Amino acid sequence: MYTNTQTDSPAKWVVKIEPKYPEDAAKNSVEGYLKFKAIVNEVGALERVEVIESVPKGVFEKEGLRALKLWRFKPALLSGRLVKVEYTNTLEWKL
């Protein structure tokens, strides 16, 4: 397992699906975020997505994870071969 900085060509997202705003959260003017970590695999998909922090808890996780399953990356390269890399990011919901 590598980090993007250890590779010759880091993983870069090419398809980023923005998560929907949960209806109840929008109706009640709730903003928040979801920090996650995952692995970008050799075919450019996220695997083992793990929520690190979600504020407020229980509001954005379901929609955030749904959108992340659709993200696609240009896989990372190291010494001419495709490798898995750790990936961490934050999704935000702002009105």
mmCIF file of C-alpha atoms in Angstrom:
data_model
loop_
_atom_site.group_PDB
_atom_site.id
_atom_site.type_symbol
_atom_site.label_atom_id
_atom_site.label_comp_id
_atom_site.label_asym_id
_atom_site.label_seq_id
_atom_site.Cartn_x
_atom_site.Cartn_y
_atom_site.Cartn_z
ATOM 1 C CA MET A 1 0.000 0.000 0.000
ATOM 2 C CA TYR A 2 1.276 3.439 -0.920
ATOM 3 C CA THR A 3 0.384 7.086 -0.498
ATOM 4 C CA ASN A 4 -0.002 9.314 -3.553
ATOM 5 C CA THR A 5 3.288 11.062 -2.747
ATOM 6 C CA GLN A 6 5.193 7.756 -2.968
ATOM 7 C CA THR A 7 4.104 7.109 -6.566
ATOM 8 C CA ASP A 8 5.500 8.277 -9.901
ATOM 9 C CA SER A 9 2.040 9.306 -11.082
ATOM 10 C CA PRO A 10 -0.536 9.872 -8.306
ATOM 11 C CA ALA A 11 -4.154 8.792 -8.481
ATOM 12 C CA LYS A 12 -6.372 11.609 -9.756
ATOM 13 C CA TRP A 13 -10.119 11.630 -9.798
ATOM 14 C CA VAL A 14 -11.694 11.801 -13.219
ATOM 15 C CA VAL A 15 -15.358 11.247 -12.302
ATOM 16 C CA LYS A 16 -16.541 13.013 -9.168
ATOM 17 C CA ILE A 17 -20.232 12.657 -8.415
ATOM 18 C CA GLU A 18 -21.390 15.348 -6.028
ATOM 19 C CA PRO A 19 -23.540 13.923 -3.247
ATOM 20 C CA LYS A 20 -27.129 15.084 -3.029
ATOM 21 C CA TYR A 21 -28.240 17.276 -0.168
ATOM 22 C CA PRO A 22 -30.439 15.179 2.137
ATOM 23 C CA GLU A 23 -33.957 16.600 1.996
ATOM 24 C CA ASP A 24 -34.449 16.912 5.767
ATOM 25 C CA ALA A 25 -31.052 18.575 6.197
ATOM 26 C CA ALA A 26 -31.820 21.131 3.475
ATOM 27 C CA LYS A 27 -35.287 21.810 4.871
ATOM 28 C CA ASN A 28 -33.809 22.455 8.338
ATOM 29 C CA SER A 29 -30.801 24.458 7.035
ATOM 30 C CA VAL A 30 -28.309 21.887 8.343
ATOM 31 C CA GLU A 31 -24.791 22.115 6.935
ATOM 32 C CA GLY A 32 -21.981 19.674 7.576
ATOM 33 C CA TYR A 33 -19.189 17.512 6.287
ATOM 34 C CA LEU A 34 -17.934 13.967 6.012
ATOM 35 C CA LYS A 35 -14.235 13.090 6.273
ATOM 36 C CA PHE A 36 -13.332 9.725 4.798
ATOM 37 C CA LYS A 37 -10.417 7.528 3.900
ATOM 38 C CA ALA A 38 -10.347 4.861 1.250
ATOM 39 C CA ILE A 39 -8.125 2.985 -1.144
ATOM 40 C CA VAL A 40 -7.958 3.848 -4.826
ATOM 41 C CA ASN A 41 -7.456 0.444 -6.444
ATOM 42 C CA GLU A 42 -5.660 -0.504 -9.658
ATOM 43 C CA VAL A 43 -8.760 0.046 -11.798
ATOM 44 C CA GLY A 44 -9.487 3.489 -10.343
ATOM 45 C CA ALA A 45 -12.378 2.692 -8.008
ATOM 46 C CA LEU A 46 -12.593 3.403 -4.293
ATOM 47 C CA GLU A 47 -12.598 0.424 -1.971
ATOM 48 C CA ARG A 48 -12.741 0.041 1.807
ATOM 49 C CA VAL A 49 -14.286 3.488 2.238
ATOM 50 C CA GLU A 50 -14.304 4.410 5.921
ATOM 51 C CA VAL A 51 -15.956 7.422 7.533
ATOM 52 C CA ILE A 52 -13.416 9.139 9.793
ATOM 53 C CA GLU A 53 -15.700 11.923 10.994
ATOM 54 C CA SER A 54 -19.184 13.135 10.145
ATOM 55 C CA VAL A 55 -20.761 16.348 11.429
ATOM 56 C CA PRO A 56 -23.572 16.284 12.367
ATOM 57 C CA LYS A 57 -23.539 12.543 12.963
ATOM 58 C CA GLY A 58 -26.064 10.447 11.073
ATOM 59 C CA VAL A 59 -27.057 13.128 8.546
ATOM 60 C CA PHE A 60 -24.682 12.912 5.571
ATOM 61 C CA GLU A 61 -23.109 9.432 5.767
ATOM 62 C CA LYS A 62 -25.614 7.533 3.615
ATOM 63 C CA GLU A 63 -25.595 10.018 0.741
ATOM 64 C CA GLY A 64 -21.846 10.593 0.975
ATOM 65 C CA LEU A 65 -21.082 6.876 0.722
ATOM 66 C CA ARG A 66 -23.552 6.466 -2.164
ATOM 67 C CA ALA A 67 -21.786 9.194 -4.164
ATOM 68 C CA LEU A 68 -18.292 7.887 -3.353
ATOM 69 C CA LYS A 69 -19.125 4.480 -4.845
ATOM 70 C CA LEU A 70 -19.509 6.271 -8.202
ATOM 71 C CA TRP A 71 -16.193 8.153 -8.114
ATOM 72 C CA ARG A 72 -13.547 6.997 -10.582
ATOM 73 C CA PHE A 73 -9.834 7.751 -10.645
ATOM 74 C CA LYS A 74 -6.906 7.505 -12.961
ATOM 75 C CA PRO A 75 -4.977 4.875 -10.976
ATOM 76 C CA ALA A 76 -1.564 5.611 -9.466
ATOM 77 C CA LEU A 77 1.584 4.377 -11.202
ATOM 78 C CA LEU A 78 4.814 3.270 -9.576
ATOM 79 C CA SER A 79 7.711 1.969 -11.674
ATOM 80 C CA GLY A 80 5.369 1.460 -14.619
ATOM 81 C CA ARG A 81 2.748 -0.601 -12.792
ATOM 82 C CA LEU A 82 -0.631 0.279 -11.341
ATOM 83 C CA VAL A 83 -0.701 0.338 -7.542
ATOM 84 C CA LYS A 84 -3.253 0.863 -4.777
ATOM 85 C CA VAL A 85 -2.960 4.112 -2.817
ATOM 86 C CA GLU A 86 -4.525 5.518 0.307
ATOM 87 C CA TYR A 87 -6.879 8.434 -0.318
ATOM 88 C CA THR A 88 -8.373 10.843 2.220
ATOM 89 C CA ASN A 89 -10.784 13.670 1.500
ATOM 90 C CA THR A 90 -13.712 15.655 2.855
ATOM 91 C CA LEU A 91 -17.172 16.100 1.370
ATOM 92 C CA GLU A 92 -19.016 19.262 2.396
ATOM 93 C CA TRP A 93 -22.669 20.196 2.365
ATOM 94 C CA LYS A 94 -23.272 23.952 2.402
ATOM 95 C CA LEU A 95 -26.434 25.851 1.651
#
